[in-house]
Structure formats: structure tokens, C-alpha cells
Short mmCIF file of C-alpha atoms in Angstrom, two decimals:
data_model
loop_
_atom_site.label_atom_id
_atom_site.label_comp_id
_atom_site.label_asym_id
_atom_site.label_seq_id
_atom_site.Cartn_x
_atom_site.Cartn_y
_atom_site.Cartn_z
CA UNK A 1 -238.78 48.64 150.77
CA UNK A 2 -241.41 50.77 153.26
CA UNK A 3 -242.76 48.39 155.89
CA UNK A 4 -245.67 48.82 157.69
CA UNK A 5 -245.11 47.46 161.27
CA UNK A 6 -247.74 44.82 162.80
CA UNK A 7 -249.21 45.44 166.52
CA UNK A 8 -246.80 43.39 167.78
CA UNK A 9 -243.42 44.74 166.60
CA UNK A 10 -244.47 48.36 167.43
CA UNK A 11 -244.87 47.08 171.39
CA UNK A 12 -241.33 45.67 170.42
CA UNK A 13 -240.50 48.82 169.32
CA UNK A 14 -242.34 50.67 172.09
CA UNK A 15 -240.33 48.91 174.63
CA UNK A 16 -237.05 49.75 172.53
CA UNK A 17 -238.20 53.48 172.47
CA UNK A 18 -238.25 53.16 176.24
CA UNK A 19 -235.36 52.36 177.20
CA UNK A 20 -233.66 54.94 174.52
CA UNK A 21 -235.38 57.49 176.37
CA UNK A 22 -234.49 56.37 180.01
CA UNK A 23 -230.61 55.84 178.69
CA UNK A 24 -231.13 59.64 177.09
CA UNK A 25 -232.71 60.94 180.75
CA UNK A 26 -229.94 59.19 182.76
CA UNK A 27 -226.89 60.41 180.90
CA UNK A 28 -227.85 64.55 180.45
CA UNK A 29 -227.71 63.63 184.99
CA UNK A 30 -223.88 62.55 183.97
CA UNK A 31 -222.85 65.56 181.98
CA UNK A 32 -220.56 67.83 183.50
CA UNK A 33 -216.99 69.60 182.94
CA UNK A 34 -214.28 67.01 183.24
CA UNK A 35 -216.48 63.01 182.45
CA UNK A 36 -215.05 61.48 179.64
CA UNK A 37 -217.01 60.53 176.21
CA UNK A 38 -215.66 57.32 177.18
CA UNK A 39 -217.51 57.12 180.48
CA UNK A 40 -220.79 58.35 178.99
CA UNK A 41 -220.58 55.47 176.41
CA UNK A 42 -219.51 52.66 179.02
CA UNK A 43 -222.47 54.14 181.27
CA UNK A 44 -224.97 53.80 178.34
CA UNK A 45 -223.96 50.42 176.89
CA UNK A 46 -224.27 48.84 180.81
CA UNK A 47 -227.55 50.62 181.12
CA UNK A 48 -229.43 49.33 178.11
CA UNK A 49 -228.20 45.66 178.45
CA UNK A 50 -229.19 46.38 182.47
CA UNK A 51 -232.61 46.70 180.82
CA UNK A 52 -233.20 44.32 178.57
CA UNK A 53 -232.01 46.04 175.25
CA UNK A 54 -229.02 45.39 172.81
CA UNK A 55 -227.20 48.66 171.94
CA UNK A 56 -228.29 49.11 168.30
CA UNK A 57 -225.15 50.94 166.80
CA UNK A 58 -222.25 48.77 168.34
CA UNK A 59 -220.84 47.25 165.32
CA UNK A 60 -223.43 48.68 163.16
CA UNK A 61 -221.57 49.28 160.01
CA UNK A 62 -218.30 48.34 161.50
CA UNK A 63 -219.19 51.31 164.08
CA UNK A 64 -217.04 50.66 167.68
CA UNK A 65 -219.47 52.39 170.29
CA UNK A 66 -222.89 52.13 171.83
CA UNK A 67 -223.78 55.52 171.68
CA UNK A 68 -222.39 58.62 169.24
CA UNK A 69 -221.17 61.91 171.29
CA UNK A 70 -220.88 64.38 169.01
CA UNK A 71 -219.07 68.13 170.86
CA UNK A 72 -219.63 71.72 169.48
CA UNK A 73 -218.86 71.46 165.20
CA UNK A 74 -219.36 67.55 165.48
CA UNK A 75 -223.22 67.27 163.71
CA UNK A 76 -223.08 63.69 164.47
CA UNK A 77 -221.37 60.32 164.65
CA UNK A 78 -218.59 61.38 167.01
CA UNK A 79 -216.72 57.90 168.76
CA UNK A 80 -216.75 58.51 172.37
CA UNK A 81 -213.12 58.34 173.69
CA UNK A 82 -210.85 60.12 176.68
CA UNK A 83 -212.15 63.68 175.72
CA UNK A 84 -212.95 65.25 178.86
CA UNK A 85 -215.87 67.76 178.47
CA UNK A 86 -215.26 71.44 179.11
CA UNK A 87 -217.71 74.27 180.48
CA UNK A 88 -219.41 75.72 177.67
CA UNK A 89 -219.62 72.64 175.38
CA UNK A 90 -222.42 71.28 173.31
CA UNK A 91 -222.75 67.32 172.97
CA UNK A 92 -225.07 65.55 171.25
CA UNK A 93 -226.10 62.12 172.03
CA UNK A 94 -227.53 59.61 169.29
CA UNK A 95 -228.87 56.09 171.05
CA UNK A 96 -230.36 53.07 169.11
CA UNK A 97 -231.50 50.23 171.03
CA UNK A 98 -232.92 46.84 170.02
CA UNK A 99 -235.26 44.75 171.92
CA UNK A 100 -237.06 41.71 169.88
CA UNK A 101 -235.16 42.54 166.98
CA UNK A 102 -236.87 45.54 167.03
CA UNK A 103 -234.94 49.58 167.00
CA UNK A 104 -235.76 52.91 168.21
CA UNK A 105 -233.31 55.69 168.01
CA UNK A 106 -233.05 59.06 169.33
CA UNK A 107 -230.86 61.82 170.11
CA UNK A 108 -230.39 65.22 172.40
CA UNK A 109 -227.75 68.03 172.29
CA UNK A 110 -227.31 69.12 175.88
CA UNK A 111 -225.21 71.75 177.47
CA UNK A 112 -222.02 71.18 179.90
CA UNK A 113 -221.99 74.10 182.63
CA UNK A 114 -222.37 77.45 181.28
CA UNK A 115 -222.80 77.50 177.31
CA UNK A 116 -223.52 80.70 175.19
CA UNK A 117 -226.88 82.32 174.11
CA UNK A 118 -226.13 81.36 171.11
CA UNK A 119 -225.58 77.92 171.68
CA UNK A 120 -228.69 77.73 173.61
CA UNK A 121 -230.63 79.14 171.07
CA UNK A 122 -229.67 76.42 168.42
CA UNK A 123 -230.57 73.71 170.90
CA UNK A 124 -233.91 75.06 171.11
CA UNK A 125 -234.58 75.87 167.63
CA UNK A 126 -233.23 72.22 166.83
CA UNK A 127 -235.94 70.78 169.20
CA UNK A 128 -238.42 73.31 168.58
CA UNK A 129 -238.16 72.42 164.69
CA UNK A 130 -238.70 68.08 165.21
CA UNK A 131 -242.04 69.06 166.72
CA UNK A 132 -242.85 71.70 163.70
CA UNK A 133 -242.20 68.87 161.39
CA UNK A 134 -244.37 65.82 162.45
CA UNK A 135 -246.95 68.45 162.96
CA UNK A 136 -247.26 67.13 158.95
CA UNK A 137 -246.14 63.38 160.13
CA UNK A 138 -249.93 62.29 159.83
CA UNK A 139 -251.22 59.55 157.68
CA UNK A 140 -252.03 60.89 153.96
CA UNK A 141 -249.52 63.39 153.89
CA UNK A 142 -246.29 63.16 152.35
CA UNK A 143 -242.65 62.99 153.71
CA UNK A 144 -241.65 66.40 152.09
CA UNK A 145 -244.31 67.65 154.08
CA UNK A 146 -242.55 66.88 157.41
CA UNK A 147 -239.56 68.23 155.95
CA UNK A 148 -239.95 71.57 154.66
CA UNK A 149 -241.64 72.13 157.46
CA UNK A 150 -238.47 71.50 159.65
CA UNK A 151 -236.46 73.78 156.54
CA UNK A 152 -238.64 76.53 156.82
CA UNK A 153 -238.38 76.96 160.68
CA UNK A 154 -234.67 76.38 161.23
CA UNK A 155 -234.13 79.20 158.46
CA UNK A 156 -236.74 81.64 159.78
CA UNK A 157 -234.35 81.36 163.01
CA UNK A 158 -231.47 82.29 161.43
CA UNK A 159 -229.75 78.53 161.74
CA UNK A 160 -229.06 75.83 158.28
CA UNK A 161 -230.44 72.09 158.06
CA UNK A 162 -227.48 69.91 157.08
CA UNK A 163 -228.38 68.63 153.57
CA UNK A 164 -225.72 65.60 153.63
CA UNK A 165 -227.52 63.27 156.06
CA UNK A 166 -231.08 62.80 156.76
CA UNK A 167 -233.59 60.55 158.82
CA UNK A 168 -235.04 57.29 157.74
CA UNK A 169 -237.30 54.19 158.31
CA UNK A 170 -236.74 52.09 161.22
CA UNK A 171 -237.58 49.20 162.34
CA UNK A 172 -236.08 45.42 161.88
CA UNK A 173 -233.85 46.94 159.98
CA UNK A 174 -232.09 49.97 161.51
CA UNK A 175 -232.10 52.33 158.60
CA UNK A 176 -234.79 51.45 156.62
CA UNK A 177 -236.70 53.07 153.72
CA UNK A 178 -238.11 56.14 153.09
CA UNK A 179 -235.39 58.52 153.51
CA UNK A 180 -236.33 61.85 155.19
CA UNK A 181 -234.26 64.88 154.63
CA UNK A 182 -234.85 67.81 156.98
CA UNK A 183 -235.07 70.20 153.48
CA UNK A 184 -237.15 70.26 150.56
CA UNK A 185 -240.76 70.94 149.28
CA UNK A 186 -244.13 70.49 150.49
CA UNK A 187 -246.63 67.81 148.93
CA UNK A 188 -243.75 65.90 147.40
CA UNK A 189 -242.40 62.25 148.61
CA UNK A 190 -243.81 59.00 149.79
CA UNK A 191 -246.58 59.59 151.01
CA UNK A 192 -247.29 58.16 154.92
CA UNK A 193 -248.92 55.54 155.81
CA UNK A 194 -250.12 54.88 159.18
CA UNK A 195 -248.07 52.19 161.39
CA UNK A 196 -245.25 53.62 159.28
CA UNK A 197 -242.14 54.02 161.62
CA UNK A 198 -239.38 57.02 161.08
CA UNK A 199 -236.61 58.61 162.92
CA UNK A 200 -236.96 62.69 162.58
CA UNK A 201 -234.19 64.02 163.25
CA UNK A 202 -233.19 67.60 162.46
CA UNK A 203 -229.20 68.12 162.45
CA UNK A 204 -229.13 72.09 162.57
CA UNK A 205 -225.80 74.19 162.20
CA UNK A 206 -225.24 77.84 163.42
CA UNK A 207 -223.57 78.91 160.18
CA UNK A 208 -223.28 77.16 156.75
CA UNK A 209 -225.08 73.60 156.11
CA UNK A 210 -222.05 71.75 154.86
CA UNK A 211 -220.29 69.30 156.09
CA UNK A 212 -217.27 67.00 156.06
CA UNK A 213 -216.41 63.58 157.43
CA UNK A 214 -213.26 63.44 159.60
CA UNK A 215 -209.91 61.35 159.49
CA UNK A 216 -211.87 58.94 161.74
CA UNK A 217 -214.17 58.18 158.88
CA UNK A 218 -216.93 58.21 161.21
CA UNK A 219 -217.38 61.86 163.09
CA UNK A 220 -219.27 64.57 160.51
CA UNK A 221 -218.31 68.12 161.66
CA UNK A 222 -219.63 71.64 160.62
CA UNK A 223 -217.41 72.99 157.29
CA UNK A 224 -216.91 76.45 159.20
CA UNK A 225 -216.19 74.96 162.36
CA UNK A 226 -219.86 76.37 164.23
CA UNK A 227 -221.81 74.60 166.43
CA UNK A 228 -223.95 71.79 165.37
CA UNK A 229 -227.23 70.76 167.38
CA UNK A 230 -229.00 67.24 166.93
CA UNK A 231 -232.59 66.50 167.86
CA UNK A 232 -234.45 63.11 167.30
CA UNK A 233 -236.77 60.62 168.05
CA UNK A 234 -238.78 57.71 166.51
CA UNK A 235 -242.56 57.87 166.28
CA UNK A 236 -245.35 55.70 164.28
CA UNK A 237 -247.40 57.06 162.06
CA UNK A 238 -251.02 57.20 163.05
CA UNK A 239 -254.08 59.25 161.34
CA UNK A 240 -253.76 62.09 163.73
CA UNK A 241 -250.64 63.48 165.17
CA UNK A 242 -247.93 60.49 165.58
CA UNK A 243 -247.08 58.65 168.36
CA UNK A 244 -243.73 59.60 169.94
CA UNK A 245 -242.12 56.07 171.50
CA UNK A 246 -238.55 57.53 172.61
CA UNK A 247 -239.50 60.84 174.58
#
């Protein structure tokens, strides 16, 4: 079921969205050649209790972590543990929090040291193509709108949207209805509603868009082994452009 959120649980999910985005800030300071996944997690999990959230994923689904730390051909879900992170890596970082009984969620791929132009380029593309797509994230229009939008970019850059997992509702629920895909056609889907709340998030790969899940059962990586970016943040759905509540 699609809710549509009162005043007062999107200032619950405002405050949420602000402490994703401080936690988000304060770890790309942390990342460097040689820190541990470990660390990062154990750093973000003090952090958002410091500040009044609850970490949204830990347990989530039987998940062990606060955070996800995906590296290089990990798209997402990766369990933070004693890797050490090398110059020239990719991570991406996916944080939920909770406040009220209330989620946000967002995620960032940043670089550690000296990464290649190619690697670069997909972060930027990723990013570049979460802010093509909510161009369309305006009351009246429809959730394939928002996502072939965030196709049709992604492929003009040379890059493939993962089809296997998309973004979703959010709210009291973490993963809530409607699902949205970062593929598919234009003018088809629910269509938004304003004081909707989603989580866009484009999960980009440098070569082919499949995927596989890992012997962990948790961490998704890349079926070539390429590099895998991850952008996202939540935002409500207003009648103009939507409100971003995790940047």
C-alpha cells in the first residue's frame, strides 16, 4: 500500500534525513587507504545513536550492520568487516536511519586516494543521473517517468542501470510501496502524489547490468567484475520539484 505521509511524520522524517546526511558527510572525512569497513560501520552506528537516530538496517531482514560498504564490483549490500581499503578503490555507502519511527535512506560512492578516470566518471554520471530523474519526481507524473529518465542518461554515458534491484517507498515502513526501477518507459506507473516519500537511487555499472548475489547472501556484485557506483537519497513529493531531506 502507497502512503501519503502527514505533516508530522515528514518533520520525523526530515530529522531522519538529517542525520543520514551528517553520518554520509562525516564518514567520506574517514576514507582513506588502510581504515577498515569495520571501522567505518562502528563510526556510523555510534554517530547516529550520538544523535538521536536508530540505525535503520541493523537487523533489518536479519541484516548484521548499520551501514552497507559496498568496494569496486560490489553494487550494493556489502557487510562491513576487516577489509582494509586500498588507493584506487570505489566504496559505496548506503545509511538508513530512524527517528520517531520514521526512515530516510541514502547512499554515496566515494573515492579512496587516487582512483581512475574511469571510475570517476561513473561516480559522476551515477549522481548526475538521481538529479535527471526527479527532474520528473513532481506531483501528476508517473514513476516511469523518473525512471527512464535515469535509463536514458546512464546509457547516453556509456554506463548500464542494474535491472535486479530498484528504489522504493519509505517511510514507517522501510521499504514501502511503489517500487521504482532506474529503467523503463515514460508515462507508465503509479502515478505521484504529493507528500509521497521515495528513495531514488540509481545503482550504475561500468560494463554489463547483471548481477549476482554472493556466498554471503547479502553483498550483490557486478557479473563481469566492473565497477559499480551507487547514488541515493529520499525526497517528498511536492507539486514542483521535490524536496530532498538527506543531502
Amino acid at each position: 500500500m502507497i502512503t501519503i505521509k502527514s505533516e508530522a511524520e515528514l518533520d520525523s522524517m526530515r530529522a531522519a534525513g538529517r542525520i543520514v546526511a551528517m553520518v554520509l558527510k562525516e564518514l567520506e572525512k574517514l576514507i582513506r587507504p588502510g581504515i577498515t569497513t569495520k571501522e567505518l560501520d562502528e563510526f556510523a552506528e555510534e554517530y547516529i545513536i550520538k544523535n538521536g537516530g536508530i540505525p535503520s538496517f541493523k537487523g533489518l531482514y536479519g541484516y548484521p550492520a548499520s551501514i552497507c560498504t559496498s568496494v569496486n564490483d560490489e553494487v550494493v549490500h556489502g557487510i562491513p568487516g576487516m577489509r582494509r581499503l586500498e588507493d584506487g578503490d570505489i566504496i559505496s555507502i548506503d545509511v538508513g536511519v530512524c527517528v520517531d519511527g520514521l526512515h530516510a535512506d541514502a547512499a554515496r560512492t566515494f573515492a579512496v586516494g587516487n582512483i581512475s578516470d574511469t571510475a570517476r566518471f561513473l561516480i559522476k554520471v551515477t549522481e548526475e543521473s538521481f538529479f535527471e530523474g526527479i527532474k520528473n519526481a513532481v506531483a501528476g507524473k508517473r514513476v516511469g517517468d523518473i525512471s527512464n529518465s535515469i535509463q536514458r542518461y546512464v546509457e547516453s554515458r556509456g554506463f548500464s542501470v542494474v535491472r535486479d534491484l530498484v528504489g522504493h517507498g519509505i517511510g514507517r515502513k522501510f521499504h514501502e510501496s511503489p517500487q521504482v526501477p532506474n529503467f523503463g518507459k515514460a508515462g507508465v506507473g503509479i502515478r505521484l502524489i504529493k507528500n509521497m516519500t521515495l528513495a531514488v537511487e540509481p545503482m550504475v555499472n561500468e560494463g554489463s547490468y547483471k548481477v549476482y548475489t554472493d556466498k554471503d547472501g547479502w553483498t550483490v556484485k557486478t557479473l563481469d567484475g566492473k565497477l559499480s557506483a551507487h547514488y541515493e537519497n529520499t525526497i517528498i513529493i511536492t507539486e514542483s520539484l521535490p524536496e530532498i531531506i538527506t543531502l
